[in-house]
PDB file of C-alpha atoms and ligand atoms in Angstrom:
ATOM      1  CA  MET A   1     -58.564 -37.774  54.789  1.00 51.00           C
ATOM      2  CA  PRO A   2     -60.614 -34.572  55.149  1.00 58.00           C
ATOM      3  CA  LYS A   3     -62.782 -34.199  52.088  1.00 63.00           C
ATOM      4  CA  ASN A   4     -61.838 -30.620  51.246  1.00 69.00           C
ATOM      5  CA  LEU A   5     -58.115 -31.007  51.687  1.00 67.00           C
ATOM      6  CA  PRO A   6     -56.764 -30.997  48.144  1.00 72.00           C
ATOM      7  CA  PHE A   7     -53.368 -32.467  49.058  1.00 77.00           C
ATOM      8  CA  PHE A   8     -54.563 -35.971  48.237  1.00 80.00           C
ATOM      9  CA  PRO A   9     -56.288 -37.413  45.197  1.00 85.00           C
ATOM     10  CA  GLU A  10     -59.647 -39.049  45.681  1.00 87.00           C
ATOM     11  CA  SER A  11     -59.593 -42.455  47.396  1.00 89.00           C
ATOM     12  CA  ALA A  12     -61.294 -45.001  45.176  1.00 90.00           C
ATOM     13  CA  SER A  13     -59.552 -48.346  45.594  1.00 92.00           C
ATOM     14  CA  THR A  14     -58.842 -50.830  48.360  1.00 92.00           C
ATOM     15  CA  PHE A  15     -55.177 -49.703  48.280  1.00 93.00           C
ATOM     16  CA  SER A  16     -55.924 -46.038  48.969  1.00 91.00           C
ATOM     17  CA  GLY A  17     -56.175 -46.364  52.745  1.00 91.00           C
ATOM     18  CA  SER A  18     -53.007 -48.382  53.292  1.00 92.00           C
ATOM     19  CA  VAL A  19     -50.906 -46.331  50.844  1.00 93.00           C
ATOM     20  CA  ASP A  20     -52.069 -43.050  52.379  1.00 92.00           C
ATOM     21  CA  ALA A  21     -51.475 -44.296  55.926  1.00 93.00           C
ATOM     22  CA  LEU A  22     -47.935 -45.377  55.072  1.00 94.00           C
ATOM     23  CA  TYR A  23     -47.274 -42.100  53.306  1.00 93.00           C
ATOM     24  CA  LEU A  24     -48.617 -40.033  56.199  1.00 92.00           C
ATOM     25  CA  ALA A  25     -46.605 -42.054  58.716  1.00 93.00           C
ATOM     26  CA  ALA A  26     -43.393 -41.462  56.731  1.00 93.00           C
ATOM     27  CA  VAL A  27     -44.113 -37.756  56.316  1.00 94.00           C
ATOM     28  CA  GLY A  28     -45.242 -37.415  59.937  1.00 93.00           C
ATOM     29  CA  MET A  29     -42.104 -39.107  61.209  1.00 92.00           C
ATOM     30  CA  SER A  30     -39.882 -36.878  59.043  1.00 93.00           C
ATOM     31  CA  ALA A  31     -41.767 -33.769  60.149  1.00 96.00           C
ATOM     32  CA  PHE A  32     -41.494 -34.752  63.821  1.00 94.00           C
ATOM     33  CA  PHE A  33     -37.736 -35.318  63.705  1.00 92.00           C
ATOM     34  CA  SER A  34     -37.078 -32.248  61.509  1.00 96.00           C
ATOM     35  CA  LEU A  35     -38.956 -30.133  63.991  1.00 97.00           C
ATOM     36  CA  LEU A  36     -37.290 -31.777  66.999  1.00 94.00           C
ATOM     37  CA  ILE A  37     -33.819 -31.219  65.570  1.00 95.00           C
ATOM     38  CA  ALA A  38     -34.569 -27.622  64.516  1.00 97.00           C
ATOM     39  CA  VAL A  39     -35.927 -26.752  67.961  1.00 97.00           C
ATOM     40  CA  LEU A  40     -32.961 -28.393  69.691  1.00 95.00           C
ATOM     41  CA  VAL A  41     -30.463 -26.538  67.473  1.00 96.00           C
ATOM     42  CA  VAL A  42     -31.995 -23.178  68.330  1.00 97.00           C
ATOM     43  CA  TRP A  43     -32.542 -23.943  71.995  1.00 96.00           C
ATOM     44  CA  LEU A  44     -29.035 -25.346  72.530  1.00 94.00           C
ATOM     45  CA  ALA A  45     -27.474 -22.416  70.640  1.00 93.00           C
ATOM     46  CA  VAL A  46     -29.214 -20.007  72.979  1.00 94.00           C
ATOM     47  CA  ARG A  47     -28.759 -22.074  76.132  1.00 91.00           C
ATOM     48  CA  TYR A  48     -25.017 -22.615  75.687  1.00 88.00           C
ATOM     49  CA  ARG A  49     -24.123 -19.349  73.981  1.00 88.00           C
ATOM     50  CA  ARG A  50     -20.825 -17.674  74.834  1.00 86.00           C
ATOM     51  CA  ARG A  51     -21.636 -15.328  77.685  1.00 87.00           C
ATOM     52  CA  HIS A  52     -18.260 -13.579  78.115  1.00 87.00           C
ATOM     53  CA  PRO A  53     -15.662 -12.780  75.436  1.00 85.00           C
ATOM     54  CA  ASP A  54     -13.003 -14.599  77.461  1.00 86.00           C
ATOM     55  CA  SER A  55     -14.979 -17.754  78.385  1.00 84.00           C
ATOM     56  CA  VAL A  56     -13.504 -21.066  77.228  1.00 83.00           C
ATOM     57  CA  GLY A  57     -15.491 -24.231  76.531  1.00 79.00           C
ATOM     58  CA  HIS A  58     -14.634 -27.566  78.148  1.00 81.00           C
ATOM     59  CA  ALA A  59     -14.636 -30.990  76.516  1.00 83.00           C
ATOM     60  CA  GLU A  60     -17.623 -33.285  77.072  1.00 80.00           C
ATOM     61  CA  HIS A  61     -17.056 -37.023  77.320  1.00 84.00           C
ATOM     62  CA  GLU A  62     -19.278 -39.188  75.199  1.00 85.00           C
ATOM     63  CA  ASN A  63     -22.474 -40.506  76.746  1.00 89.00           C
ATOM     64  CA  ASN A  64     -22.872 -44.153  75.751  1.00 92.00           C
ATOM     65  CA  LEU A  65     -26.487 -44.376  76.777  1.00 93.00           C
ATOM     66  CA  LEU A  66     -27.402 -41.336  74.703  1.00 91.00           C
ATOM     67  CA  GLU A  67     -25.525 -42.586  71.651  1.00 92.00           C
ATOM     68  CA  ILE A  68     -27.077 -46.022  71.831  1.00 95.00           C
ATOM     69  CA  ALA A  69     -30.515 -44.464  72.187  1.00 94.00           C
ATOM     70  CA  TRP A  70     -30.236 -42.205  69.136  1.00 89.00           C
ATOM     71  CA  THR A  71     -28.910 -45.095  67.073  1.00 94.00           C
ATOM     72  CA  VAL A  72     -31.297 -47.813  68.131  1.00 96.00           C
ATOM     73  CA  ILE A  73     -34.526 -45.806  68.185  1.00 93.00           C
ATOM     74  CA  PRO A  74     -34.290 -44.465  64.590  1.00 91.00           C
ATOM     75  CA  LEU A  75     -33.099 -47.902  63.450  1.00 95.00           C
ATOM     76  CA  GLY A  76     -36.202 -49.490  64.961  1.00 95.00           C
ATOM     77  CA  ILE A  77     -38.468 -46.881  63.394  1.00 93.00           C
ATOM     78  CA  LEU A  78     -36.939 -47.348  59.940  1.00 93.00           C
ATOM     79  CA  ILE A  79     -37.049 -51.138  60.128  1.00 96.00           C
ATOM     80  CA  GLY A  80     -40.704 -50.814  61.140  1.00 94.00           C
ATOM     81  CA  LEU A  81     -41.366 -48.571  58.124  1.00 94.00           C
ATOM     82  CA  PHE A  82     -39.616 -51.101  55.904  1.00 95.00           C
ATOM     83  CA  PHE A  83     -41.800 -54.005  57.002  1.00 96.00           C
ATOM     84  CA  TRP A  84     -44.921 -51.878  56.800  1.00 96.00           C
ATOM     85  CA  GLY A  85     -43.985 -50.782  53.268  1.00 95.00           C
ATOM     86  CA  ALA A  86     -43.132 -54.351  52.286  1.00 96.00           C
ATOM     87  CA  LYS A  87     -46.536 -55.516  53.496  1.00 95.00           C
ATOM     88  CA  VAL A  88     -48.319 -52.935  51.325  1.00 94.00           C
ATOM     89  CA  PHE A  89     -46.004 -53.757  48.415  1.00 94.00           C
ATOM     90  CA  PHE A  90     -46.705 -57.502  48.610  1.00 94.00           C
ATOM     91  CA  THR A  91     -50.453 -56.921  48.874  1.00 93.00           C
ATOM     92  CA  MET A  92     -50.258 -54.920  45.666  1.00 93.00           C
ATOM     93  CA  GLY A  93     -48.077 -57.568  44.043  1.00 91.00           C
ATOM     94  CA  ARG A  94     -50.257 -60.589  44.858  1.00 93.00           C
ATOM     95  CA  ILE A  95     -52.927 -60.728  42.205  1.00 91.00           C
ATOM     96  CA  PRO A  96     -56.139 -62.418  43.388  1.00 92.00           C
ATOM     97  CA  PRO A  97     -56.792 -65.519  41.246  1.00 89.00           C
ATOM     98  CA  ASP A  98     -60.379 -64.438  40.569  1.00 90.00           C
ATOM     99  CA  ALA A  99     -59.363 -61.052  39.120  1.00 91.00           C
ATOM    100  CA  ALA A 100     -60.965 -60.054  35.823  1.00 91.00           C
ATOM    101  CA  THR A 101     -58.242 -59.517  33.231  1.00 92.00           C
ATOM    102  CA  TYR A 102     -57.960 -56.530  30.919  1.00 95.00           C
ATOM    103  CA  TYR A 103     -55.319 -56.028  28.266  1.00 93.00           C
ATOM    104  CA  VAL A 104     -53.419 -52.773  27.966  1.00 94.00           C
ATOM    105  CA  THR A 105     -51.207 -51.623  25.116  1.00 93.00           C
ATOM    106  CA  GLY A 106     -49.321 -48.366  25.464  1.00 94.00           C
ATOM    107  CA  LYS A 107     -48.003 -46.652  22.342  1.00 93.00           C
ATOM    108  CA  GLN A 108     -46.934 -43.155  21.399  1.00 92.00           C
ATOM    109  CA  TRP A 109     -49.274 -41.570  22.433  1.00 92.00           C
ATOM    110  CA  MET A 110     -52.347 -43.439  23.482  1.00 94.00           C
ATOM    111  CA  TRP A 111     -53.634 -46.233  25.672  1.00 95.00           C
ATOM    112  CA  LYS A 112     -55.462 -49.124  24.042  1.00 93.00           C
ATOM    113  CA  PHE A 113     -57.598 -51.465  26.112  1.00 94.00           C
ATOM    114  CA  GLN A 114     -59.115 -54.817  25.253  1.00 92.00           C
ATOM    115  CA  HIS A 115     -61.733 -56.711  27.222  1.00 92.00           C
ATOM    116  CA  PRO A 116     -61.715 -60.534  27.016  1.00 90.00           C
ATOM    117  CA  GLU A 117     -65.288 -60.268  25.687  1.00 88.00           C
ATOM    118  CA  GLY A 118     -63.849 -58.462  22.666  1.00 85.00           C
ATOM    119  CA  ASN A 119     -64.717 -54.851  23.517  1.00 89.00           C
ATOM    120  CA  ARG A 120     -61.958 -52.381  22.700  1.00 89.00           C
ATOM    121  CA  GLU A 121     -61.364 -48.874  23.944  1.00 92.00           C
ATOM    122  CA  ILE A 122     -58.873 -46.057  23.456  1.00 93.00           C
ATOM    123  CA  ASN A 123     -57.852 -43.870  26.425  1.00 94.00           C
ATOM    124  CA  GLU A 124     -60.847 -45.136  28.391  1.00 93.00           C
ATOM    125  CA  LEU A 125     -61.212 -48.260  30.449  1.00 95.00           C
ATOM    126  CA  HIS A 126     -64.546 -49.334  31.871  1.00 95.00           C
ATOM    127  CA  ILE A 127     -64.370 -51.636  34.886  1.00 95.00           C
ATOM    128  CA  PRO A 128     -66.797 -52.978  37.465  1.00 95.00           C
ATOM    129  CA  VAL A 129     -66.727 -51.622  41.031  1.00 95.00           C
ATOM    130  CA  GLY A 130     -65.965 -54.044  43.866  1.00 92.00           C
ATOM    131  CA  LYS A 131     -64.232 -56.674  41.740  1.00 93.00           C
ATOM    132  CA  PRO A 132     -60.503 -57.235  41.523  1.00 95.00           C
ATOM    133  CA  VAL A 133     -59.179 -56.069  38.169  1.00 95.00           C
ATOM    134  CA  LYS A 134     -55.921 -57.280  36.670  1.00 94.00           C
ATOM    135  CA  LEU A 135     -54.126 -55.441  33.885  1.00 95.00           C
ATOM    136  CA  ILE A 136     -51.731 -57.242  31.553  1.00 93.00           C
ATOM    137  CA  MET A 137     -49.722 -54.477  29.970  1.00 94.00           C
ATOM    138  CA  ALA A 138     -47.453 -54.243  26.927  1.00 92.00           C
ATOM    139  CA  SER A 139     -45.746 -51.396  25.129  1.00 93.00           C
ATOM    140  CA  GLU A 140     -45.626 -51.066  21.359  1.00 91.00           C
ATOM    141  CA  ASP A 141     -42.610 -48.751  21.408  1.00 91.00           C
ATOM    142  CA  VAL A 142     -40.977 -47.055  24.434  1.00 94.00           C
ATOM    143  CA  ILE A 143     -41.396 -47.139  28.219  1.00 95.00           C
ATOM    144  CA  HIS A 144     -44.733 -45.775  29.349  1.00 96.00           C
ATOM    145  CA  SER A 145     -46.231 -45.903  32.807  1.00 96.00           C
ATOM    146  CA  VAL A 146     -49.810 -46.390  33.946  1.00 95.00           C
ATOM    147  CA  PHE A 147     -50.824 -44.196  36.856  1.00 95.00           C
ATOM    148  CA  VAL A 148     -54.290 -43.957  38.385  1.00 95.00           C
ATOM    149  CA  PRO A 149     -53.887 -41.630  41.393  1.00 93.00           C
ATOM    150  CA  ALA A 150     -57.353 -42.343  42.820  1.00 93.00           C
ATOM    151  CA  PHE A 151     -56.467 -46.057  42.973  1.00 94.00           C
ATOM    152  CA  ARG A 152     -52.885 -45.427  44.222  1.00 93.00           C
ATOM    153  CA  VAL A 153     -51.461 -47.680  41.527  1.00 94.00           C
ATOM    154  CA  LYS A 154     -48.618 -46.991  39.144  1.00 94.00           C
ATOM    155  CA  MET A 155     -46.529 -49.304  37.008  1.00 94.00           C
ATOM    156  CA  ASP A 156     -44.102 -48.940  34.146  1.00 95.00           C
ATOM    157  CA  VAL A 157     -45.116 -50.530  30.864  1.00 94.00           C
ATOM    158  CA  VAL A 158     -41.898 -51.822  29.373  1.00 93.00           C
ATOM    159  CA  PRO A 159     -41.362 -52.881  25.754  1.00 91.00           C
ATOM    160  CA  GLY A 160     -40.391 -56.516  25.274  1.00 87.00           C
ATOM    161  CA  ARG A 161     -42.381 -58.107  28.096  1.00 90.00           C
ATOM    162  CA  TYR A 162     -45.685 -58.159  29.909  1.00 92.00           C
ATOM    163  CA  ARG A 163     -46.191 -56.426  33.210  1.00 93.00           C
ATOM    164  CA  THR A 164     -49.163 -56.965  35.451  1.00 92.00           C
ATOM    165  CA  MET A 165     -50.854 -55.050  38.227  1.00 94.00           C
ATOM    166  CA  TRP A 166     -54.193 -55.165  39.983  1.00 95.00           C
ATOM    167  CA  PHE A 167     -56.610 -53.050  41.969  1.00 95.00           C
ATOM    168  CA  LYS A 168     -60.179 -53.071  43.199  1.00 94.00           C
ATOM    169  CA  ALA A 169     -62.293 -49.969  42.767  1.00 94.00           C
ATOM    170  CA  THR A 170     -64.423 -49.167  45.803  1.00 94.00           C
ATOM    171  CA  LYS A 171     -66.758 -46.596  44.322  1.00 93.00           C
ATOM    172  CA  PRO A 172     -68.166 -45.674  40.936  1.00 94.00           C
ATOM    173  CA  GLY A 173     -66.802 -42.672  39.099  1.00 93.00           C
ATOM    174  CA  THR A 174     -64.462 -41.429  36.390  1.00 94.00           C
ATOM    175  CA  PHE A 175     -60.840 -41.351  37.467  1.00 94.00           C
ATOM    176  CA  HIS A 176     -57.785 -39.855  35.785  1.00 93.00           C
ATOM    177  CA  LEU A 177     -55.354 -42.180  34.058  1.00 95.00           C
ATOM    178  CA  PHE A 178     -51.943 -40.748  33.314  1.00 94.00           C
ATOM    179  CA  CYS A 179     -48.846 -41.844  31.474  1.00 95.00           C
ATOM    180  CA  THR A 180     -46.252 -40.984  34.069  1.00 94.00           C
ATOM    181  CA  GLU A 181     -43.069 -41.823  32.205  1.00 94.00           C
ATOM    182  CA  TYR A 182     -41.741 -39.234  29.756  1.00 94.00           C
ATOM    183  CA  CYS A 183     -42.242 -40.971  26.409  1.00 94.00           C
ATOM    184  CA  GLY A 184     -41.776 -38.341  23.742  1.00 91.00           C
ATOM    185  CA  ALA A 185     -43.234 -35.132  22.342  1.00 92.00           C
ATOM    186  CA  GLU A 186     -46.856 -35.802  23.207  1.00 93.00           C
ATOM    187  CA  HIS A 187     -46.340 -37.563  26.522  1.00 94.00           C
ATOM    188  CA  SER A 188     -48.479 -34.962  28.269  1.00 93.00           C
ATOM    189  CA  LYS A 189     -51.404 -35.852  25.992  1.00 92.00           C
ATOM    190  CA  MET A 190     -51.194 -39.551  26.838  1.00 94.00           C
ATOM    191  CA  VAL A 191     -53.967 -39.352  29.378  1.00 94.00           C
ATOM    192  CA  GLY A 192     -57.333 -40.992  29.792  1.00 94.00           C
ATOM    193  CA  SER A 193     -59.895 -42.194  32.288  1.00 94.00           C
ATOM    194  CA  VAL A 194     -60.815 -45.301  34.180  1.00 95.00           C
ATOM    195  CA  ILE A 195     -64.575 -45.485  34.487  1.00 95.00           C
ATOM    196  CA  ALA A 196     -65.697 -47.605  37.430  1.00 95.00           C
ATOM    197  CA  MET A 197     -69.318 -48.702  37.185  1.00 94.00           C
ATOM    198  CA  PRO A 198     -71.621 -50.748  39.388  1.00 95.00           C
ATOM    199  CA  PRO A 199     -71.400 -54.352  38.093  1.00 93.00           C
ATOM    200  CA  ALA A 200     -74.893 -54.392  36.555  1.00 93.00           C
ATOM    201  CA  GLU A 201     -74.245 -51.143  34.685  1.00 93.00           C
ATOM    202  CA  TYR A 202     -70.895 -52.468  33.562  1.00 93.00           C
ATOM    203  CA  GLU A 203     -72.515 -55.612  32.154  1.00 91.00           C
ATOM    204  CA  ALA A 204     -75.001 -53.438  30.286  1.00 91.00           C
ATOM    205  CA  TRP A 205     -72.190 -51.285  28.927  1.00 90.00           C
ATOM    206  CA  LEU A 206     -70.316 -54.421  27.791  1.00 89.00           C
ATOM    207  CA  ARG A 207     -73.391 -55.786  26.011  1.00 87.00           C
ATOM    208  CA  VAL A 208     -74.053 -52.584  24.076  1.00 86.00           C
ATOM    209  CA  GLY A 209     -70.581 -52.442  22.620  1.00 77.00           C
ATOM    210  CA  ARG A 210     -69.906 -56.164  22.430  1.00 79.00           C
ATOM    211  CA  PRO A 211     -68.317 -57.121  19.126  1.00 81.00           C
ATOM    212  CA  ALA A 212     -69.002 -60.312  17.209  1.00 78.00           C
ATOM    213  CA  GLN A 213     -66.077 -62.210  18.639  1.00 86.00           C
ATOM    214  CA  THR A 214     -64.201 -62.508  21.903  1.00 87.00           C
ATOM    215  CA  MET A 215     -60.515 -61.726  22.248  1.00 86.00           C
ATOM    216  CA  ALA A 216     -59.722 -65.426  22.309  1.00 83.00           C
ATOM    217  CA  ALA A 217     -61.687 -65.932  19.090  1.00 83.00           C
ATOM    218  CA  SER A 218     -59.698 -63.132  17.454  1.00 83.00           C
ATOM    219  CA  GLY A 219     -56.589 -64.902  18.684  1.00 82.00           C
ATOM    220  CA  GLY A 220     -57.814 -68.154  17.146  1.00 82.00           C
ATOM    221  CA  GLN A 221     -58.363 -66.361  13.853  1.00 84.00           C
ATOM    222  CA  LEU A 222     -54.798 -65.030  13.945  1.00 82.00           C
ATOM    223  CA  PHE A 223     -53.613 -68.524  14.793  1.00 82.00           C
ATOM    224  CA  SER A 224     -54.843 -69.798  11.445  1.00 82.00           C
ATOM    225  CA  GLN A 225     -54.079 -66.594   9.496  1.00 84.00           C
ATOM    226  CA  LEU A 226     -50.433 -66.770  10.547  1.00 80.00           C
ATOM    227  CA  ALA A 227     -50.524 -70.501   9.760  1.00 76.00           C
ATOM    228  CA  CYS A 228     -49.525 -71.473  13.305  1.00 79.00           C
ATOM    229  CA  ASP A 229     -51.963 -74.375  12.956  1.00 77.00           C
ATOM    230  CA  THR A 230     -49.947 -76.056  10.201  1.00 76.00           C
ATOM    231  CA  CYS A 231     -47.368 -77.135  12.811  1.00 77.00           C
ATOM    232  CA  HIS A 232     -49.127 -76.760  16.162  1.00 80.00           C
ATOM    233  CA  ARG A 233     -51.746 -79.453  15.553  1.00 74.00           C
ATOM    234  CA  SER A 234     -52.651 -82.130  17.995  1.00 70.00           C
ATOM    235  CA  ASP A 235     -51.790 -84.779  15.355  1.00 69.00           C
ATOM    236  CA  SER A 236     -48.400 -83.341  14.422  1.00 59.00           C
ATOM    237  CA  ALA A 237     -46.605 -83.606  17.684  1.00 58.00           C
ATOM    238  CA  ALA A 238     -43.379 -84.501  15.911  1.00 61.00           C
ATOM    239  CA  ARG A 239     -43.003 -81.043  14.362  1.00 73.00           C
ATOM    240  CA  ALA A 240     -44.114 -78.705  17.106  1.00 76.00           C
ATOM    241  CA  PRO A 241     -45.271 -78.903  20.705  1.00 75.00           C
ATOM    242  CA  ILE A 242     -48.987 -79.481  21.201  1.00 74.00           C
ATOM    243  CA  LEU A 243     -50.471 -76.358  22.700  1.00 77.00           C
ATOM    244  CA  ASP A 244     -53.597 -77.856  24.244  1.00 76.00           C
ATOM    245  CA  GLY A 245     -53.171 -78.021  27.986  1.00 74.00           C
ATOM    246  CA  LEU A 246     -49.712 -76.467  27.785  1.00 77.00           C
ATOM    247  CA  TYR A 247     -50.381 -73.321  29.805  1.00 80.00           C
ATOM    248  CA  GLY A 248     -49.087 -73.544  33.355  1.00 77.00           C
ATOM    249  CA  LYS A 249     -46.973 -76.621  32.645  1.00 79.00           C
ATOM    250  CA  THR A 250     -43.201 -76.753  32.884  1.00 81.00           C
ATOM    251  CA  VAL A 251     -41.296 -77.198  29.641  1.00 81.00           C
ATOM    252  CA  ARG A 252     -37.701 -78.361  29.293  1.00 82.00           C
ATOM    253  CA  PHE A 253     -35.328 -76.869  26.765  1.00 81.00           C
ATOM    254  CA  LEU A 254     -32.583 -78.362  24.596  1.00 80.00           C
ATOM    255  CA  ASP A 255     -29.946 -76.532  26.648  1.00 80.00           C
ATOM    256  CA  GLY A 256     -31.177 -78.190  29.846  1.00 80.00           C
ATOM    257  CA  GLY A 257     -33.051 -75.195  31.207  1.00 83.00           C
ATOM    258  CA  SER A 258     -36.755 -75.117  31.913  1.00 83.00           C
ATOM    259  CA  ALA A 259     -39.613 -72.666  32.294  1.00 83.00           C
ATOM    260  CA  VAL A 260     -43.224 -72.543  33.364  1.00 83.00           C
ATOM    261  CA  VAL A 261     -45.491 -71.665  30.452  1.00 82.00           C
ATOM    262  CA  ASP A 262     -46.966 -68.267  31.280  1.00 83.00           C
ATOM    263  CA  ASP A 263     -47.890 -65.186  29.280  1.00 87.00           C
ATOM    264  CA  ASN A 264     -44.334 -63.902  29.035  1.00 87.00           C
ATOM    265  CA  TYR A 265     -43.080 -67.324  27.938  1.00 85.00           C
ATOM    266  CA  LEU A 266     -45.699 -67.527  25.176  1.00 85.00           C
ATOM    267  CA  ARG A 267     -44.948 -63.975  24.113  1.00 87.00           C
ATOM    268  CA  GLN A 268     -41.243 -64.679  23.799  1.00 84.00           C
ATOM    269  CA  SER A 269     -41.836 -67.985  22.024  1.00 84.00           C
ATOM    270  CA  ILE A 270     -43.853 -66.200  19.340  1.00 86.00           C
ATOM    271  CA  LEU A 271     -41.459 -63.290  18.865  1.00 85.00           C
ATOM    272  CA  ASP A 272     -38.160 -65.084  19.436  1.00 82.00           C
ATOM    273  CA  PRO A 273     -38.801 -68.824  19.035  1.00 80.00           C
ATOM    274  CA  SER A 274     -35.163 -69.854  18.699  1.00 79.00           C
ATOM    275  CA  SER A 275     -34.333 -68.473  22.153  1.00 81.00           C
ATOM    276  CA  GLN A 276     -36.144 -71.343  23.877  1.00 81.00           C
ATOM    277  CA  ILE A 277     -36.184 -74.573  21.889  1.00 81.00           C
ATOM    278  CA  VAL A 278     -38.218 -77.188  23.694  1.00 83.00           C
ATOM    279  CA  ALA A 279     -36.276 -80.441  24.033  1.00 78.00           C
ATOM    280  CA  GLY A 280     -37.203 -82.930  21.322  1.00 75.00           C
ATOM    281  CA  TYR A 281     -38.015 -80.377  18.612  1.00 77.00           C
ATOM    282  CA  ASN A 282     -36.060 -78.732  15.804  1.00 75.00           C
ATOM    283  CA  PRO A 283     -35.688 -74.951  15.654  1.00 77.00           C
ATOM    284  CA  ILE A 284     -37.895 -74.574  12.585  1.00 77.00           C
ATOM    285  CA  MET A 285     -40.340 -71.947  13.835  1.00 80.00           C
ATOM    286  CA  PRO A 286     -39.908 -68.531  12.211  1.00 78.00           C
ATOM    287  CA  THR A 287     -40.135 -65.377  14.276  1.00 82.00           C
ATOM    288  CA  PHE A 288     -43.314 -63.338  14.141  1.00 81.00           C
ATOM    289  CA  ARG A 289     -41.622 -60.166  15.277  1.00 81.00           C
ATOM    290  CA  GLY A 290     -42.796 -57.251  13.147  1.00 79.00           C
ATOM    291  CA  GLN A 291     -45.730 -59.218  11.716  1.00 82.00           C
ATOM    292  CA  ILE A 292     -47.980 -58.865  14.704  1.00 85.00           C
ATOM    293  CA  THR A 293     -48.896 -55.888  16.867  1.00 87.00           C
ATOM    294  CA  GLU A 294     -48.892 -55.965  20.653  1.00 86.00           C
ATOM    295  CA  GLU A 295     -52.674 -55.876  20.580  1.00 85.00           C
ATOM    296  CA  GLU A 296     -52.794 -58.952  18.343  1.00 86.00           C
ATOM    297  CA  LEU A 297     -50.164 -60.619  20.484  1.00 87.00           C
ATOM    298  CA  HIS A 298     -52.438 -60.160  23.513  1.00 89.00           C
ATOM    299  CA  GLN A 299     -55.186 -61.974  21.576  1.00 88.00           C
ATOM    300  CA  LEU A 300     -52.909 -64.778  20.414  1.00 86.00           C
ATOM    301  CA  VAL A 301     -51.456 -65.352  23.877  1.00 86.00           C
ATOM    302  CA  LEU A 302     -54.943 -65.374  25.383  1.00 88.00           C
ATOM    303  CA  TYR A 303     -56.025 -67.919  22.764  1.00 87.00           C
ATOM    304  CA  VAL A 304     -53.128 -70.250  23.578  1.00 84.00           C
ATOM    305  CA  ARG A 305     -53.631 -69.759  27.309  1.00 85.00           C
ATOM    306  CA  GLU A 306     -57.246 -70.822  27.014  1.00 83.00           C
ATOM    307  CA  LEU A 307     -56.248 -73.904  25.054  1.00 80.00           C
ATOM    308  CA  GLY A 308     -54.449 -74.814  28.223  1.00 66.00           C
ATOM    309  CA  ALA A 309     -57.088 -73.801  30.735  1.00 58.00           C
ATOM    310  CA  PRO A 310     -60.508 -75.065  29.726  1.00 50.00           C
ATOM    311  CA  ALA A 311     -62.118 -73.556  32.832  1.00 48.00           C
ATOM    312  CA  ALA A 312     -60.982 -70.049  31.952  1.00 45.00           C
ATOM    313  CA  ALA A 313     -62.069 -70.554  28.356  1.00 40.00           C
ATOM    314  CA  THR A 314     -65.565 -71.397  29.511  1.00 40.00           C
ATOM    315  CA  THR A 315     -65.753 -68.199  31.524  1.00 40.00           C
ATOM    316  CA  VAL A 316     -65.139 -66.105  28.434  1.00 39.00           C
ATOM    317  CA  ALA A 317     -67.073 -68.204  25.954  1.00 36.00           C
ATOM    318  CA  THR A 318     -70.186 -68.066  28.097  1.00 34.00           C
ATOM    319  CA  ALA A 319     -69.802 -64.446  29.090  1.00 34.00           C
ATOM    320  CA  THR A 320     -73.514 -63.883  29.065  1.00 36.00           C
ATOM    321  CA  PRO A 321     -74.993 -61.475  31.605  1.00 37.00           C
ATOM    322  CA  SER A 322     -76.169 -64.279  33.878  1.00 37.00           C
ATOM    323  CA  ALA A 323     -72.804 -66.060  33.873  1.00 36.00           C
ATOM    324  CA  ASP A 324     -70.942 -62.803  34.446  1.00 36.00           C
ATOM    325  CA  ALA A 325     -72.966 -62.041  37.531  1.00 37.00           C
ATOM    326  CA  THR A 326     -71.430 -65.045  39.228  1.00 35.00           C
ATOM    327  CA  HIS A 327     -67.839 -63.835  39.206  1.00 36.00           C
TER     328      HIS A 327
HETATM  329 CU1  CUA B   1     -46.459 -42.648  27.397  1.00 65.90          CU
HETATM  330 CU2  CUA B   1     -45.606 -40.831  28.658  1.00 65.90          CU
END
């Protein structure tokens, strides 16, 4: 895009090019056909105008070739647009496995961010340039929506479940972050910035603000504060499922159903444990709904996930500058 043309936001992610190209193709196609039809309407009206007050028109028979052409050509164009759009959509939906994860909580009317290293921010998110970034997003109250125009990403943040999206910033800078779903009186103030930094600067920024404990450690603390560990112990398998190594596995329920243990499964099991009783156990777990905030839930889920994925746990536990530089 021309630099001084203010019709487009800045392009700062790997999605910008493909989203803009698709958008321009759709607009260009619409403009071309609008213009073509408008010109034909005027030209035909003039060309076949009534020249004498007593002239009478004569019926035209249909032209099969013409009708097939103006059906098949637009059909082909639209099907092409569909596949093109689907390709962009799937690229945006497939999260690279090596993406760095950040935790987002939307609430009336602010954005809260947590880094796995433990850093927390409000209405600002610092990220490294050139690395895929994954957001796991929850809402404390109503539907919000994350929108970063410069990255061409937007996703609703819906209460009651996690939503995820990813992007990769291509240049450093401070980019607008909007809530783009009307969420109450101060919706228009629910704005912030994403600050993309060169990786070395980002590491330095992380170190300066790094709190005493990682997110997973905070989750572990909650795990004992809420007394989860009285039942979920590796030596008390009869009372509650063992959580070590559970993440990513398939669990079977009393009612015959099954599910893969992922973030949303863990979230629901904490807030609504009786909805999914794992076969072989009694429904004795109380709900923790109302006792734990979405931010804390992020920590707890991360803690349990890392019990199940030792490799990921190592990444966070050894998040020293030298180790970080490798991913
Ligand atoms: Cu949150 Cu609008």
